[in-house]
Coordinates of C-alpha atoms in Angstrom, one line a residue:
M1 CA 0.0 0.0 0.0
I2 CA 1.4 3.5 -0.9
K3 CA 0.3 6.7 0.7
T4 CA -0.3 10.2 -0.6
S5 CA -1.0 13.1 1.8
N6 CA -4.8 12.5 1.8
K7 CA -5.3 9.0 0.7
C8 CA -3.9 5.5 0.9
I9 CA -3.9 3.5 -2.3
R10 CA -4.6 -0.3 -2.0
D11 CA -2.6 -2.7 -4.1
D12 CA -5.6 -3.7 -6.2
E13 CA -6.2 0.0 -7.0
K14 CA -2.5 0.4 -7.8
V15 CA -2.7 -2.5 -10.3
Q16 CA -5.6 -0.7 -12.0
Y17 CA -3.7 2.5 -12.2
L18 CA -0.6 0.8 -13.7
Q19 CA -2.7 -1.1 -16.3
Y20 CA -4.5 2.2 -17.2
T21 CA -1.1 4.0 -17.6
I22 CA 0.4 1.3 -19.8
N23 CA -2.8 1.1 -21.9
L24 CA -2.8 4.8 -22.6
L25 CA 1.0 5.1 -23.3
L26 CA 1.5 2.0 -25.4
P27 CA 0.5 3.6 -28.7
F28 CA 3.1 6.4 -28.1
I29 CA 6.0 4.1 -27.2
Q30 CA 5.1 2.0 -30.3
R31 CA 5.4 5.2 -32.3
V32 CA 8.9 5.8 -30.8
C33 CA 9.9 2.2 -31.8
E34 CA 8.7 2.8 -35.4
E35 CA 10.7 6.0 -35.7
Q36 CA 13.8 4.2 -34.4
S37 CA 13.2 1.2 -36.6
Q38 CA 13.1 3.3 -39.7
E39 CA 16.3 5.0 -38.8
L40 CA 18.0 1.7 -38.2
E41 CA 16.9 0.4 -41.6
I42 CA 18.4 3.5 -43.2
E43 CA 21.7 3.0 -41.2
A44 CA 21.8 -0.6 -42.4
K45 CA 21.5 0.5 -46.0
I46 CA 24.2 3.2 -45.5
Q47 CA 26.6 0.6 -44.0
G48 CA 25.6 -2.1 -46.5
K49 CA 24.8 -4.6 -43.7
S50 CA 21.7 -6.2 -42.2
R51 CA 20.2 -4.6 -39.2
S52 CA 21.5 -7.3 -36.9
E53 CA 25.0 -6.6 -38.0
I54 CA 25.2 -2.9 -37.5
E55 CA 26.7 -1.6 -34.2
I56 CA 25.6 1.8 -32.7
S57 CA 27.7 3.4 -30.1
Q58 CA 26.0 4.2 -26.8
I59 CA 26.8 7.6 -25.3
P60 CA 26.6 7.9 -21.5
C61 CA 24.1 10.6 -20.5
E62 CA 23.5 11.1 -16.8
N63 CA 22.2 14.3 -15.2
E64 CA 22.3 16.2 -18.4
R65 CA 20.0 16.9 -21.4
I66 CA 21.1 16.5 -25.0
Y67 CA 19.2 18.6 -27.5
C68 CA 19.0 18.8 -31.3
D69 CA 21.2 21.7 -32.5
H70 CA 18.7 22.5 -35.2
C71 CA 15.2 22.3 -33.5
A72 CA 16.2 22.2 -29.7
T73 CA 14.1 19.0 -29.2
S74 CA 15.7 16.6 -26.7
F75 CA 16.8 13.1 -27.8
T76 CA 14.8 10.1 -26.8
D77 CA 17.4 7.5 -27.8
L78 CA 18.8 7.5 -31.3
Y79 CA 20.3 10.6 -32.9
R80 CA 23.0 11.6 -35.3
S81 CA 26.3 13.3 -34.5
C82 CA 29.2 14.8 -36.4
P83 CA 32.5 13.0 -35.6
K84 CA 34.5 16.2 -36.3
C85 CA 32.4 19.0 -34.6
S86 CA 29.7 19.2 -32.0
I87 CA 26.6 19.2 -34.2
E88 CA 23.9 16.7 -33.1
I89 CA 20.5 16.4 -34.7
C90 CA 17.3 14.5 -33.8
L91 CA 15.5 11.9 -35.9
N92 CA 12.7 14.3 -36.9
C93 CA 15.3 16.7 -38.4
C94 CA 17.0 13.8 -40.2
K95 CA 13.6 12.8 -41.7
E96 CA 13.0 16.4 -42.8
I97 CA 16.4 16.7 -44.4
R98 CA 15.9 13.6 -46.4
N99 CA 12.4 14.5 -47.7
G100 CA 13.5 18.1 -48.4
S101 CA 11.1 19.7 -45.9
I102 CA 13.7 21.0 -43.4
S103 CA 12.9 24.6 -42.6
P104 CA 15.2 27.4 -41.4
R105 CA 15.3 28.2 -37.7
S106 CA 15.7 32.0 -38.0
E107 CA 16.6 34.2 -35.1
L108 CA 14.2 36.8 -33.7
K109 CA 15.7 40.2 -34.3
F110 CA 12.7 42.4 -33.5
Q111 CA 12.8 44.5 -30.3
Y112 CA 10.1 46.8 -28.9
V113 CA 11.2 50.4 -28.4
N114 CA 10.6 52.3 -25.2
R115 CA 8.8 55.5 -26.4
G116 CA 8.6 56.9 -22.9
Y117 CA 6.3 57.3 -19.9
D118 CA 3.9 59.7 -21.6
Y119 CA 3.4 57.4 -24.6
M120 CA 2.4 54.5 -22.4
H121 CA -0.4 56.7 -20.9
G122 CA -1.7 57.9 -24.2
G123 CA 0.7 60.8 -24.9
D124 CA 3.2 61.6 -27.6
P125 CA 6.2 59.3 -28.1
L126 CA 9.8 60.2 -27.6
P127 CA 11.9 60.4 -30.7
V128 CA 13.2 57.0 -31.8
S129 CA 16.4 56.5 -33.7
C130 CA 16.3 55.1 -37.2
D131 CA 18.3 52.0 -36.2
L132 CA 15.8 51.0 -33.6
R133 CA 12.8 51.6 -35.9
T134 CA 14.2 49.2 -38.5
S135 CA 15.1 46.5 -36.0
K136 CA 12.4 44.1 -37.1
G137 CA 11.9 40.7 -38.6
H138 CA 13.9 37.5 -38.5
R139 CA 17.6 37.0 -39.3
E140 CA 17.7 34.1 -41.7
I141 CA 20.5 31.6 -41.2
F142 CA 20.0 28.9 -43.7
T143 CA 21.5 27.3 -46.7
K144 CA 20.5 24.2 -48.5
W145 CA 20.9 21.0 -46.4
S146 CA 20.1 17.8 -48.1
A147 CA 20.8 14.1 -47.7
N148 CA 22.9 11.8 -49.9
S149 CA 21.2 9.2 -52.1
D150 CA 21.8 6.4 -49.6
G151 CA 20.1 8.4 -46.8
S152 CA 23.3 9.5 -45.1
I153 CA 23.5 13.1 -44.0
R154 CA 26.5 15.4 -44.0
C155 CA 27.1 17.8 -41.2
A156 CA 25.3 21.1 -41.2
P157 CA 26.9 23.9 -43.5
K158 CA 29.4 26.2 -41.8
E159 CA 26.8 29.0 -41.9
M160 CA 24.7 27.0 -39.5
G161 CA 27.5 26.1 -37.1
G162 CA 28.6 22.8 -38.6
C163 CA 31.7 21.8 -40.5
G164 CA 29.8 20.9 -43.7
G165 CA 32.0 17.9 -44.4
S166 CA 31.7 14.8 -42.3
V167 CA 28.9 12.3 -42.5
L168 CA 26.7 12.3 -39.4
E169 CA 27.0 9.1 -37.3
L170 CA 24.2 7.3 -35.6
K171 CA 24.4 7.2 -31.8
R172 CA 22.2 5.9 -29.0
L173 CA 21.5 6.8 -25.4
F174 CA 19.9 3.5 -24.2
P175 CA 21.3 -0.1 -24.6
N176 CA 20.6 -1.7 -28.0
G177 CA 17.0 -2.9 -28.3
W178 CA 16.0 -1.7 -24.8
I179 CA 13.0 0.4 -25.9
S180 CA 11.7 -2.2 -28.4
D181 CA 12.0 -4.9 -25.7
L182 CA 10.1 -2.6 -23.3
E183 CA 7.3 -2.1 -25.8
A184 CA 7.0 -5.8 -26.4
K185 CA 6.9 -6.5 -22.6
A186 CA 4.3 -3.8 -22.1
R187 CA 2.1 -5.1 -24.9
N188 CA 2.3 -8.7 -23.7
M189 CA 1.6 -7.7 -20.1
L190 CA -1.6 -6.0 -21.2
K191 CA -2.7 -9.1 -23.1
T192 CA -1.9 -11.3 -20.1
Y193 CA -3.1 -9.3 -17.1
C194 CA -5.8 -7.1 -18.6
K195 CA -8.2 -9.4 -20.3
T196 CA -11.0 -8.1 -18.2
E197 CA -12.2 -4.5 -18.7
Q198 CA -9.4 -3.2 -21.0
A199 CA -7.5 -1.2 -18.4
T200 CA -9.9 1.6 -17.9
L201 CA -10.8 3.4 -14.7
Q202 CA -13.7 5.4 -16.1
K203 CA -16.9 3.9 -14.8
E204 CA -20.3 5.3 -15.5
A205 CA -20.5 8.5 -13.4
T206 CA -22.8 11.5 -13.5
S207 CA -22.2 14.9 -12.0
S208 CA -24.8 16.3 -9.8
C209 CA -26.3 19.7 -10.6
N210 CA -24.7 21.4 -7.7
S211 CA -21.2 20.3 -8.8
M212 CA -21.5 21.9 -12.2
I213 CA -21.3 25.6 -13.1
R214 CA -22.2 27.4 -16.3
A215 CA -19.0 28.9 -17.8
A216 CA -19.9 29.5 -21.5
F217 CA -23.0 30.1 -23.7
R218 CA -21.9 28.3 -26.9
D219 CA -24.8 27.2 -29.2
G220 CA -25.1 23.5 -30.3
T221 CA -22.7 22.1 -27.7
N222 CA -23.0 20.2 -24.4
D223 CA -19.7 21.4 -22.9
N224 CA -20.7 24.8 -21.5
N225 CA -20.8 23.6 -17.9
L226 CA -17.6 22.8 -15.9
Y227 CA -17.2 20.2 -13.2
C228 CA -16.9 22.1 -9.9
P229 CA -17.1 19.9 -6.8
L230 CA -16.4 20.7 -3.2
S231 CA -13.2 19.3 -2.0
S232 CA -15.1 17.5 0.8
D233 CA -17.2 15.6 -1.8
L234 CA -14.1 14.1 -3.6
I235 CA -13.8 11.2 -1.1
N236 CA -17.1 9.8 -2.3
E237 CA -16.9 10.6 -6.0
G238 CA -13.3 9.5 -6.4
L239 CA -11.4 9.9 -9.7
F240 CA -14.3 8.7 -12.0
L241 CA -15.9 12.1 -12.5
F242 CA -12.6 13.8 -12.7
Q243 CA -11.5 11.5 -15.5
K244 CA -14.8 11.7 -17.3
H245 CA -14.3 15.5 -17.8
W246 CA -10.5 15.4 -18.0
T247 CA -10.4 13.0 -20.9
K248 CA -12.6 15.5 -22.8
G249 CA -10.0 18.2 -22.4
E250 CA -12.3 20.2 -20.0
P251 CA -10.9 22.4 -17.1
I252 CA -12.0 21.4 -13.6
I253 CA -12.6 23.6 -10.5
V254 CA -12.4 22.3 -7.0
R255 CA -13.9 24.5 -4.2
D256 CA -12.7 24.9 -0.6
V257 CA -9.4 23.0 -1.0
L258 CA -7.7 25.1 1.8
N259 CA -10.0 23.3 4.2
Q260 CA -7.9 20.2 3.7
G261 CA -4.9 22.0 5.1
T262 CA -3.8 23.0 8.6
G263 CA -4.7 26.6 8.3
L264 CA -1.1 27.8 7.6
S265 CA -1.2 31.5 6.5
W266 CA -0.4 32.3 2.9
E267 CA -0.3 36.0 3.6
P268 CA 2.7 37.3 1.5
M269 CA 4.5 38.9 4.5
V270 CA 4.2 35.6 6.4
T271 CA 5.8 33.6 3.6
W272 CA 8.5 36.3 3.2
R273 CA 9.4 36.0 6.8
A274 CA 9.4 32.2 6.6
L275 CA 11.7 32.5 3.6
C276 CA 14.1 34.8 5.4
E277 CA 14.3 32.3 8.4
N278 CA 15.4 29.4 6.1
V279 CA 19.0 30.2 5.4
V280 CA 19.8 29.1 1.8
P281 CA 23.1 30.4 0.4
G282 CA 22.7 32.9 -2.4
I283 CA 18.9 33.2 -2.0
S284 CA 17.8 34.0 1.6
S285 CA 20.4 36.7 2.0
N286 CA 19.1 38.6 -1.1
M287 CA 15.5 39.0 -0.2
L288 CA 15.4 42.7 0.7
E289 CA 14.6 43.4 -3.0
V290 CA 12.6 41.5 -5.5
T291 CA 12.4 41.6 -9.3
A292 CA 8.8 42.4 -10.3
I293 CA 7.1 42.7 -13.7
D294 CA 5.4 46.1 -14.4
C295 CA 2.2 45.0 -16.2
L296 CA 1.9 48.3 -18.1
A297 CA 5.4 48.2 -19.7
S298 CA 5.7 44.4 -19.5
C299 CA 9.2 44.9 -18.2
E300 CA 11.1 43.9 -15.1
V301 CA 11.6 46.4 -12.2
E302 CA 13.6 46.2 -9.0
I303 CA 11.6 47.1 -5.9
N304 CA 12.1 46.8 -2.1
T305 CA 10.3 43.6 -0.9
R306 CA 8.4 45.4 1.9
T307 CA 7.3 48.1 -0.5
F308 CA 6.0 45.6 -2.9
F309 CA 4.0 43.8 -0.3
K310 CA 2.6 47.1 1.0
G311 CA 1.3 47.8 -2.5
Y312 CA -0.2 44.3 -2.6
T313 CA -2.6 45.3 0.2
Q314 CA -2.9 49.1 -0.3
G315 CA -2.3 49.5 -4.0
R316 CA 0.2 51.6 -5.9
T317 CA -0.2 54.3 -8.6
Y318 CA 1.9 56.1 -11.2
R319 CA 2.4 59.8 -10.8
N320 CA -0.7 60.4 -12.8
L321 CA -2.8 58.2 -10.5
W322 CA -3.2 55.3 -13.0
P323 CA -3.0 52.1 -11.0
E324 CA 0.4 50.5 -11.1
M325 CA 0.1 46.7 -11.4
L326 CA 3.1 44.6 -10.4
K327 CA 3.5 40.9 -10.2
L328 CA 6.1 38.4 -9.0
K329 CA 6.5 35.3 -11.2
D330 CA 8.1 32.1 -9.9
W331 CA 8.6 33.5 -6.4
P332 CA 10.7 32.6 -4.4
P333 CA 13.3 32.9 -7.2
S334 CA 14.4 29.3 -7.2
H335 CA 13.1 25.9 -8.2
K336 CA 13.7 24.6 -4.7
F337 CA 10.3 25.6 -3.2
E338 CA 10.4 22.5 -1.0
D339 CA 13.7 23.6 0.6
L340 CA 13.0 27.3 0.9
L341 CA 9.4 27.0 2.3
P342 CA 9.1 23.5 3.6
R343 CA 5.9 24.1 5.7
H344 CA 4.1 25.9 2.9
Y345 CA 5.2 23.1 0.5
D346 CA 3.7 20.5 2.7
E347 CA 0.5 22.6 3.1
F348 CA 0.2 22.9 -0.6
I349 CA 0.5 19.1 -1.0
R350 CA -2.2 18.6 1.7
C351 CA -4.6 20.9 -0.2
L352 CA -4.1 19.3 -3.6
P353 CA -7.2 17.6 -5.0
F354 CA -6.8 14.4 -7.1
Q355 CA -3.3 13.7 -5.8
E356 CA -3.1 10.6 -7.9
Y357 CA -2.5 13.1 -10.7
S358 CA -1.3 16.3 -9.1
D359 CA 1.1 15.2 -6.4
P360 CA 4.6 16.3 -7.6
R361 CA 6.3 13.8 -5.4
A362 CA 4.3 10.6 -5.6
G363 CA 1.3 11.0 -7.9
I364 CA 0.8 7.5 -9.3
L365 CA -0.8 8.9 -12.5
N366 CA 1.7 11.8 -12.8
L367 CA 4.2 10.7 -15.4
A368 CA 6.7 13.4 -14.3
V369 CA 7.5 11.6 -11.1
K370 CA 8.5 8.3 -12.9
L371 CA 11.9 9.6 -14.0
P372 CA 14.7 7.7 -12.4
P373 CA 17.2 9.5 -10.1
H374 CA 20.0 9.8 -12.7
V375 CA 17.8 11.7 -15.1
L376 CA 17.4 15.5 -14.8
K377 CA 13.8 16.4 -13.9
P378 CA 11.9 19.2 -15.5
D379 CA 11.0 22.1 -13.2
L380 CA 7.3 21.6 -12.7
G381 CA 6.9 23.5 -9.5
P382 CA 5.2 24.2 -7.2
K383 CA 5.8 27.9 -7.7
T384 CA 4.1 31.0 -6.1
Y385 CA 2.7 33.8 -8.2
I386 CA 2.0 37.1 -6.3
A387 CA 0.4 39.9 -8.1
Y388 CA -1.7 43.1 -7.7
G389 CA -5.2 43.3 -9.1
I390 CA -8.3 45.5 -9.2
K391 CA -11.8 44.6 -10.3
E392 CA -12.1 47.1 -13.2
E393 CA -10.7 46.2 -16.6
L394 CA -8.2 49.0 -17.4
G395 CA -7.4 47.9 -21.0
R396 CA -3.8 48.8 -20.5
G397 CA -1.6 47.7 -17.7
D398 CA -4.0 45.2 -16.2
S399 CA -2.6 42.6 -13.9
V400 CA -2.8 39.7 -16.3
T401 CA -1.2 36.5 -17.4
K402 CA -1.4 36.9 -21.2
L403 CA -2.8 34.2 -23.5
H404 CA -0.6 31.2 -23.6
C405 CA -0.6 27.4 -23.8
D406 CA 1.3 25.2 -21.3
M407 CA 3.1 22.1 -22.6
S408 CA 1.9 20.1 -19.5
D409 CA -1.2 19.9 -17.3
A410 CA -1.4 22.4 -14.4
V411 CA -3.2 23.0 -11.2
N412 CA -3.5 26.5 -9.7
I413 CA -4.7 27.2 -6.2
L414 CA -5.8 30.7 -5.1
T415 CA -4.3 30.8 -1.5
H416 CA -4.7 34.5 -0.5
T417 CA -6.4 37.7 -1.8
A418 CA -6.5 41.4 -0.8
E419 CA -9.0 43.8 -2.2
V420 CA -7.8 47.2 -3.3
T421 CA -10.5 49.9 -3.8
L422 CA -9.9 52.8 -6.1
T423 CA -10.6 56.4 -4.9
D424 CA -13.1 58.7 -6.6
E425 CA -10.2 60.8 -7.8
Q426 CA -8.5 57.7 -9.4
N427 CA -11.7 56.7 -11.1
C428 CA -12.0 60.1 -12.6
V429 CA -8.4 60.0 -13.8
I430 CA -8.8 56.5 -15.2
S431 CA -11.9 57.6 -17.2
K432 CA -9.9 60.5 -18.8
L433 CA -6.9 58.5 -19.5
K434 CA -8.9 55.7 -21.2
K435 CA -10.2 58.4 -23.6
A436 CA -6.6 59.4 -24.3
H437 CA -5.7 55.8 -25.0
I438 CA -8.6 55.5 -27.4
A439 CA -7.5 58.6 -29.2
Q440 CA -4.0 57.3 -29.5
D441 CA -5.3 54.0 -30.8
E442 CA -7.3 55.8 -33.5
K443 CA -4.3 58.0 -34.4
E444 CA -2.1 55.0 -34.9
H445 CA -4.8 53.0 -36.7
C446 CA -4.4 50.2 -34.1
A447 CA -8.0 49.9 -33.0
R448 CA -11.4 50.3 -34.5
E449 CA -11.1 52.0 -37.9
R450 CA -9.8 48.9 -39.7
V451 CA -12.3 46.6 -38.0
D452 CA -15.2 48.9 -38.8
E453 CA -14.3 48.9 -42.5
C454 CA -14.1 45.0 -42.4
L455 CA -17.2 44.4 -40.5
N456 CA -19.3 47.5 -41.6
E457 CA -20.1 48.2 -38.0
G458 CA -21.0 51.5 -36.6
P459 CA -18.3 54.1 -35.8
W460 CA -16.0 53.6 -32.9
K461 CA -17.7 56.5 -31.2
D462 CA -20.8 54.4 -30.6
H463 CA -18.7 51.7 -29.0
R464 CA -16.9 54.3 -26.8
E465 CA -20.2 55.7 -25.7
Q466 CA -21.4 52.3 -24.9
E467 CA -18.3 51.6 -22.7
D468 CA -18.6 55.0 -21.0
N469 CA -22.2 54.3 -20.1
K470 CA -21.4 50.8 -18.9
C471 CA -24.2 49.4 -21.0
P472 CA -24.6 45.6 -21.0
V473 CA -23.1 43.7 -23.9
D474 CA -25.3 41.4 -25.9
I475 CA -23.6 38.2 -27.3
N476 CA -25.9 36.1 -29.4
G477 CA -28.9 37.0 -27.2
K478 CA -27.0 36.5 -23.9
I479 CA -26.6 39.6 -21.8
F480 CA -23.2 40.2 -20.0
P481 CA -22.3 43.2 -17.8
N482 CA -19.8 45.4 -19.6
D483 CA -17.4 45.7 -16.7
M484 CA -17.3 42.1 -15.4
P485 CA -17.6 39.4 -18.1
T486 CA -17.9 36.5 -15.7
I487 CA -20.3 33.7 -15.1
S488 CA -20.1 33.5 -11.3
R489 CA -21.7 31.4 -8.7
E490 CA -24.2 33.1 -6.4
T491 CA -22.3 33.4 -3.2
T492 CA -21.2 36.3 -1.0
E493 CA -17.6 35.7 -1.8
T494 CA -16.4 37.6 -4.9
G495 CA -13.7 36.1 -7.1
G496 CA -10.0 37.0 -7.0
A497 CA -9.1 36.1 -10.6
L498 CA -11.0 36.0 -13.9
W499 CA -10.1 33.0 -16.1
D500 CA -10.7 32.5 -19.8
I501 CA -9.8 29.0 -20.9
F502 CA -10.3 28.0 -24.6
R503 CA -11.2 24.6 -26.0
R504 CA -8.4 22.9 -27.8
E505 CA -10.6 22.5 -30.9
D506 CA -11.0 26.3 -31.1
T507 CA -7.2 27.0 -31.2
D508 CA -6.9 27.5 -35.0
M509 CA -9.8 30.0 -35.1
L510 CA -8.4 31.8 -32.1
E511 CA -5.0 32.1 -33.8
A512 CA -6.7 33.4 -37.0
Y513 CA -8.5 36.1 -35.0
L514 CA -5.3 37.2 -33.3
R515 CA -3.4 37.4 -36.6
K516 CA -6.3 39.4 -38.1
H517 CA -6.5 41.9 -35.2
S518 CA -2.9 41.9 -33.9
K519 CA -2.4 45.6 -34.5
E520 CA -5.2 46.4 -32.1
F521 CA -3.2 44.9 -29.2
R522 CA -0.3 46.4 -27.2
H523 CA 2.6 44.6 -25.7
T524 CA 6.0 45.8 -24.3
Y525 CA 6.2 49.5 -23.5
C526 CA 2.6 49.7 -24.6
S527 CA 3.7 49.5 -28.2
P528 CA 1.4 48.0 -30.8
V529 CA 2.0 44.3 -31.5
E530 CA 4.0 44.6 -34.8
Q531 CA 5.3 41.0 -35.2
V532 CA 3.5 37.7 -34.7
V533 CA 5.5 34.5 -34.8
H534 CA 2.9 32.4 -33.1
P535 CA -0.2 34.1 -31.7
I536 CA -0.4 32.0 -28.6
H537 CA 3.2 31.0 -27.9
D538 CA 4.4 34.6 -28.2
Q539 CA 2.4 35.5 -25.1
S540 CA 1.7 39.0 -26.4
F541 CA -2.1 39.1 -26.3
Y542 CA -4.7 39.5 -23.6
L543 CA -8.3 39.5 -25.0
T544 CA -10.4 42.1 -23.3
L545 CA -14.2 41.9 -23.0
E546 CA -14.5 43.8 -26.3
H547 CA -12.2 41.4 -28.1
K548 CA -13.9 38.3 -26.7
K549 CA -17.2 39.8 -28.0
K550 CA -15.7 40.2 -31.5
L551 CA -14.1 36.8 -31.4
K552 CA -17.5 35.2 -30.9
E553 CA -19.2 37.4 -33.5
E554 CA -16.6 36.8 -36.2
F555 CA -15.4 33.2 -35.5
G556 CA -18.0 31.7 -33.2
V557 CA -15.4 31.1 -30.5
E558 CA -16.1 31.6 -26.8
P559 CA -13.9 30.5 -23.9
W560 CA -15.0 29.0 -20.6
T561 CA -15.1 32.1 -18.3
F562 CA -15.3 32.0 -14.6
E563 CA -14.0 33.7 -11.4
Q564 CA -11.6 31.8 -9.2
K565 CA -12.4 32.3 -5.6
L566 CA -10.2 32.1 -2.5
G567 CA -9.4 28.4 -1.8
E568 CA -10.3 27.1 -5.3
A569 CA -8.1 24.9 -7.4
V570 CA -8.3 25.2 -11.2
F571 CA -7.1 22.2 -13.3
I572 CA -6.0 23.2 -16.8
P573 CA -5.5 20.4 -19.4
A574 CA -2.4 20.6 -21.6
G575 CA -3.1 22.3 -24.9
C576 CA -5.9 24.6 -23.7
P577 CA -5.0 28.2 -24.4
H578 CA -5.8 30.4 -21.4
Q579 CA -5.4 33.9 -19.9
V580 CA -6.0 35.3 -16.4
R581 CA -6.8 38.7 -15.0
N582 CA -6.5 39.5 -11.3
L583 CA -9.6 41.1 -9.8
K584 CA -7.9 41.5 -6.4
S585 CA -4.3 41.2 -5.3
C586 CA -3.7 37.5 -5.4
T587 CA -1.3 34.8 -4.2
K588 CA -1.6 31.7 -6.2
V589 CA 0.4 28.5 -5.9
A590 CA 0.7 26.3 -9.0
A591 CA 2.2 23.0 -10.1
D592 CA 2.5 21.3 -13.4
F593 CA 2.0 17.6 -13.9
V594 CA 1.7 15.2 -16.9
S595 CA -1.3 13.0 -17.1
P596 CA -1.4 9.9 -19.4
E597 CA -4.7 11.2 -20.9
N598 CA -3.0 14.3 -22.3
V599 CA 0.3 12.9 -23.6
H600 CA -0.9 13.4 -27.2
M601 CA -1.2 17.2 -26.5
C602 CA 2.3 17.3 -25.0
L603 CA 3.7 15.7 -28.1
H604 CA 1.7 18.1 -30.3
L605 CA 3.0 21.2 -28.5
T606 CA 6.6 19.8 -28.6
E607 CA 6.2 19.7 -32.4
E608 CA 4.9 23.3 -32.5
F609 CA 7.7 24.6 -30.2
R610 CA 10.4 23.0 -32.3
R611 CA 9.3 25.1 -35.3
L612 CA 9.7 28.4 -33.5
P613 CA 12.7 30.7 -34.2
K614 CA 15.9 29.9 -32.4
N615 CA 15.7 32.5 -29.6
H616 CA 12.0 32.3 -29.1
K617 CA 11.3 32.0 -25.3
A618 CA 8.9 29.0 -25.7
R619 CA 11.2 27.0 -28.0
E620 CA 13.2 24.8 -25.6
D621 CA 11.9 21.2 -25.0
K622 CA 11.9 21.5 -21.2
L623 CA 9.5 18.6 -20.7
E624 CA 11.2 15.9 -22.8
I625 CA 7.9 14.1 -23.1
K626 CA 9.1 11.2 -25.2
K627 CA 11.7 10.3 -22.7
M628 CA 9.1 10.7 -20.0
I629 CA 6.8 8.2 -21.8
V630 CA 9.6 5.6 -22.0
Y631 CA 10.5 5.8 -18.4
A632 CA 6.8 5.9 -17.3
V633 CA 6.1 2.6 -19.2
D634 CA 9.3 1.1 -17.8
H635 CA 8.3 2.0 -14.2
A636 CA 4.7 0.8 -14.7
V637 CA 5.8 -2.5 -16.1
K638 CA 8.3 -3.2 -13.2
E639 CA 5.7 -2.2 -10.6
L640 CA 3.0 -4.3 -12.2
E641 CA 5.3 -7.3 -12.4
A642 CA 6.2 -7.0 -8.7
L643 CA 2.5 -6.7 -7.7
V644 CA 1.5 -9.7 -9.7
R645 CA 4.3 -11.8 -8.3
C646 CA 3.2 -10.9 -4.8
S647 CA -0.5 -11.6 -5.4

């Protein structure tokens, strides 16, 4: 019997979980075997031998990651390496070189220009040098790279960092035949031990009305409601309802999870003092200042820690009284949350729902914990996110996490909130500055003029008057308040954060909308978005209420929208684009995990990331999902064999 913080797992349950994991992962390890088999056939042809005669050198690789020099994807097992220089490439790139589809990995050269404080608040920009204005686009670094007629590949051209001469040699990380033997063992094990009920945990389960909330108003679909149970109800409902919704790619909200803890305070000053008490060289001694992100300029700023936390509870403003929104990301500034804040780490684990998936230490259905000790682990948290927030949507400088898509699954718990109320003077200033922002948008042709021409709508003046009067917004016959586009539950507790989570199947249309309207958005230094590499992975966009309205009108796309309340845990499936705006100052603690149900999305996103420009911030394959699949199957097979022997 193994134990998580809240639940013991019996051996018979463990057998079910292991069978379930193997059943879901088997198609993916078979795909890995097929890719490797094809490369071995090509190598046999190159050497003029049979597959059984060729010998592939095994390269020791402990506590380090080896990545493809062209696409930055990590190697699973087989890869090709130049014997003269350091160039190493993955099997996907080898395949693309042979079929002529290899694409350049250009470098992002574009930089946003700081046009000054006045410009960010709707005023005139500072003069910009000609050099900065023309610093746009990609820098192409690519010449023709093709394979020889026998399938062999020469090293990359010198322009791409290679020597251009030697033929790349096939190398391996695992012993010869280890992965193919593992696949055969897993396949045979399923046939032998899983004849009854093909390794599924999903029994017939129905969600009661009071455990569902309405989060969207899409026509012709039955997925507008989200599963939203109380944490106290999970003991009876188990994983079945979770998996019913999770396998469909639906987010899940669990209420009152903090009730499962000891009551340890998550107030930011308490965690800061606890951090200062735990002496960690190079970290604890440097906690008098923090690096925060200014949400208006989207830039880092240094600020005294006590001053930052004072602003968290009381608010901060710029000199013109516009609210100053700051946020700390990944705080404390280390991946060693467990060492720096051990009591808070344990408290977080206690509060986690569905720990079979979400536990970062021992989740039996969390593939990320199956990596052996000698393999470097991805940094999946937990991490703390502390940020200011106010209820009103400003349009510029809101405390937001911009639209993005995580490579893995995630759970996010709202552990603390503080409400900051604007003064009458601030509200007056905000109203005036919003008009200045609109005038600036019109002058730069970044907002409504182009959209009005395309859609033959009324003039922007009508929209501006509607916003100023706070009239309700009508979306396909559904009425939403203009200042708070949330479908909230009827309770006295108001939400701390507004979430918009998009369905996976709507991603293409969402991307099309963002490309079409990109000039209407502002990013770093409040400059208009001028370059779009990937509308979601760039993390340059936050869709305001007005943009969500247009998205539904033009493309029929609507996200699940809801307010996250204090003590609620939000589960976000891999591959669901999402954005968040803080309605109060918020402290959230989040952890990533990898569920077997969403491995296909992790692989899909890995493929998307490898096609990004070289210095794109989302490009690196930090998850190494194929390697994780192999080790997870190996772990499950060994565990299942041991349990069967003992039974």
